[in-house]
Amino acid sequence: MKFNKQFRIIFPAVLSASILSSGLAIPLPKAAAAADNSASQGQWLTGEFHAHTFESDDAQSSLESVLDHGLTTYGLDFIMLADHLRSSGRDDTGTPIPGGAIPLSKGLLNYQVPKTKALQEEGKYAGKTIFSGFEWDIPSHEHGSVGILTDEPGSDAALKAANQFEYLFTNRDATWFNPADVLQWEAADDRAYSTHADSLTAINWLKRNYPESSYMIVNHPSRGVGKYKISDFRDFNNAAPDIAFGFEGMLGNQMEPDRGGYNSAYDPANPTANDNYKNRSYGGVDYMVAKVGGVWDSLLGEGRKFWNFANSDYHFKTIDTNSSGYWPGEYAKNYIWSEGQSVQDILDGMRSGKTFSAFGDLINALDFNIADGGTNAEMGESLQATEGDKLTLTIKFKSPETNNYENPINSGQSGSMKPTVDHIDLIAGDVTGLAEKGTPAYDKDTNDSTRVVATFTSEDWTTDENGYNVITFDLPKASKDQYFRLRGTNLGMNVPGETQDGNPLIDPKTTTADATTRFIEINDRNYKDLWFYSNPIFVDTAAYTNEQAVKDTLDKLTLGNVDAVTENITLPSEGEHGAAIAWEETADSSNAVTIENGIAKVNRPSAGQPNASVTLKATATRSELSDSKTFVLTIKAQTSTSTPGGGNTSPPDNSPATSVSVNIDPAKGAEGSLKDVISFKIPAGAVSSNGTIGAQVLSSGQQPPLGNLQALSPIVEMTSNAGTTFGKPVELTFNYTMKSTAPNSQPAVYYYNEKLKKWIFLGGKANGTTITVDVKHFTKFGVFGYAPQTFSDLTTSWAKPYADRLIGMGVISGYEDGKFRPDQSVTRAEWVKLLVDSLGLPEASGTTNFADDSLIPAWAKSQVKTATDAGYVTGFDTKEGSVFNASQRITRAEIAVIAARVLKTAGIAPAGSSKTFSDASAIPAWAFDAVNQTTSSGIVSGYPDGTFRPDNALTRAEAVKVAYTLLDVLNI
């Protein structure tokens, strides 16, 4: 996270540049980027993570040929190679290695990586990203693409890590490895390469050593009978959700007679005679993904961020009588939204789930989002909705003018095929929370709630001026936790041998004996049967009762300043969470207001007539429940004007009052106002004793220094002898006048912190000439102009209200690309800086006592020193001493402990009862009490599925909410 104190700090956005990345800007791929209408500075990149070269003994193409075809001929932006993590007998050109075969990891070090670097230094593949990963034989299972990036992908250190992984988690002969390395590795870890438990050991090794810079994606999951149970995927994802986050659901090896190499025997006349039909492909897609309500939907139904991808699994295309797969990018493409072009950026993009995959370029652009009015979410994201919210689905997609279909195959002659989407299915399922290991739910591989909720054809979309097909669809109002995903095809709903009721059927084997004819038929088969699949959007729905909806509607309902109405008033008709509002005039003897089409039309009394008093009644209704609220309006009479030679016919106004005092009853609350300055509302229960509430305009001599702030209102001091802090928020509404200020200036309420001797940003909701804010303590207040920072990816985020205040306080900002990145994880250094700056603690000087003090960034060192001196932060014990681990991502458990220490120092005891979480057993003992205290205080919250997820890394969105609520509890 980036913060502002007295100067702007440029926080590094990516890890060190890879020696395998050119560092040149990547152009936006084709039309894909334009489908995303956000102002984000990221881009759609196309690429894949599973292609083979001569380094794999069963592959038949050189490294340069694979890169030429994938990156140049077919225009991919990145390739993550995945040669088999087995013995390698040839170099990058196919020449036998002198002395015989070597471990694959050594082949990467000696041949593949140096050759890639040399090619790039010659000027090839400018603007492209290349990475050497490997394909691992997962113990007791099938294959997985693995990458270990480290801080510098492709470096000697990264390749040494691959070498270590190969030794520990394959059965390679120990004599193939450096003896000194073997001694060191065996001192720390045991070899593990036989069982499912060993596969988890390997994944946990990646998590322990490379938690952010490694991945393991399962390849062709159903190719072999009995290779996987759904519990295996759950185990993988539970062990390391940021590493084992997906599988190859859209298969490579599409040129094989059995698509994807899925050749399990079955009876075409009776496909379900046994379970082998689950090990066939469907439209080139694994049954786990193609089956609506199948394995993938079962995983998504737990709320797992587990994604579907495509790849080529390229070994060769056609040789003699054999065929395997298309070149990388020729037939299958992944579209990844990435914030940058480094390997780490691409991995982060894959991990985010903002991706979609397509066969045969069926589409090359997709913008898929769900909105609830104020916020929206895209693929891979969760929309935080409330029961009763209106949900709107928007899909934008586009297809290219032509794809890579050749006729005949390998001729270089375009078949002039324009891919066309016939229909798109919207698939939805319920999210019920993580299945618990050892229960029947953990082995259940179906989601009974999943269904196709809508099918869209060309009759349902319009085409905009940029050629994008646009679908807008109203979903049912939010009522439960769900996910929504898309699939589309060029096929009709019921094509014999291909689809039934829109679902793909089993792909039969192409059995023509003549090889040349068979290759053409396979190619035609594949291009006649095109699909795309998106990753899902989750909707997390918070329960809301009718009583809450009606109450919230009336509590938040305001008509602005009703003491001096001179213009028509638009009356809102929609309330909170599905409540409706109806209006009626109940008292208006002067007929000063008439209600027409939701507008209160004002008829001002004539000059010299008294002001009119009008009572309007608002009735909020949801379902069978309703309640009402009345507003008393003063309609000001028209003002007399001066005539030549004459005086003003209206008597002069008296000098405005500069103070007001009202009595308050704890059971009733109180209201008061200073004309054209401030009005205030203290709700019942805000104070515990009778007393008086006062407001006084301060003269210039009584005001604290304003510094560079430009006042838009008088400075007002609020006082109370019934207590200056309140049990319920107090509503203050200030009148203000905009003045000549900086561009894009907006009004905001500030309060003066007597202890810190500074004005603190509060914000507020502006409504023309007034601005309203809720406060929990009294002091001096003023309205000032400020120019807010805006971020395209924060506008629709649930965290915006929390971030806005911290941004206004000047303690956080976004990145140089104009984004806030709410879903990005927060490091320990970033969090401590945010905490200390938010609390306004004085900066400490000197070094900390941590053994890794030199690794604490300069922009955070003072704050880390302050926080440790205050007892908020401690380190981790190691043999070198206590370390701070500044760059380590901070967990939700750690954040709870730090927040609890802040509360303890402030003398604040736990408020209310703590919440019981379904994963309470996963909360470490050292954090248990802190989690109870911070959740009962509302500072840290759980997830809609009832979990706390203590080991999850804190995101920037969560961080600003924690900081905001902590300030609220501390009355700062």
PDB file of C-alpha atoms in Angstrom, residues 196 229-232 234-235 238 302 304 434-444:
ATOM      1  CA  HIS A 196      -1.401 -37.919  -2.371  1.00  0.00           C
ATOM      2  CA  LYS A 229     -11.498 -37.216  -6.655  1.00  0.00           C
ATOM      3  CA  ILE A 230     -13.003 -33.846  -5.879  1.00  0.00           C
ATOM      4  CA  SER A 231     -11.522 -34.120  -2.390  1.00  0.00           C
ATOM      5  CA  ASP A 232      -8.070 -33.991  -4.010  1.00  0.00           C
ATOM      6  CA  ARG A 234     -10.192 -29.404  -2.176  1.00  0.00           C
ATOM      7  CA  ASP A 235      -7.013 -30.620  -0.476  1.00  0.00           C
ATOM      8  CA  ASN A 238      -6.989 -25.757   1.106  1.00  0.00           C
ATOM      9  CA  GLU A 302     -18.107 -23.454  -1.645  1.00  0.00           C
ATOM     10  CA  ARG A 304     -13.598 -21.218  -3.721  1.00  0.00           C
ATOM     11  CA  LEU A 434     -16.462 -24.539   2.539  1.00  0.00           C
ATOM     12  CA  ALA A 435     -17.050 -28.250   2.968  1.00  0.00           C
ATOM     13  CA  GLU A 436     -15.424 -29.697   6.054  1.00  0.00           C
ATOM     14  CA  LYS A 437     -12.885 -32.470   5.544  1.00  0.00           C
ATOM     15  CA  GLY A 438     -14.185 -35.795   6.836  1.00  0.00           C
ATOM     16  CA  THR A 439     -17.819 -34.995   6.071  1.00  0.00           C
ATOM     17  CA  PRO A 440     -19.886 -36.318   3.123  1.00  0.00           C
ATOM     18  CA  ALA A 441     -19.925 -32.799   1.671  1.00  0.00           C
ATOM     19  CA  TYR A 442     -16.138 -32.952   1.195  1.00  0.00           C
ATOM     20  CA  ASP A 443     -16.551 -35.867  -1.232  1.00  0.00           C
ATOM     21  CA  LYS A 444     -19.653 -34.550  -2.989  1.00  0.00           C
TER      22      LYS A 444
END
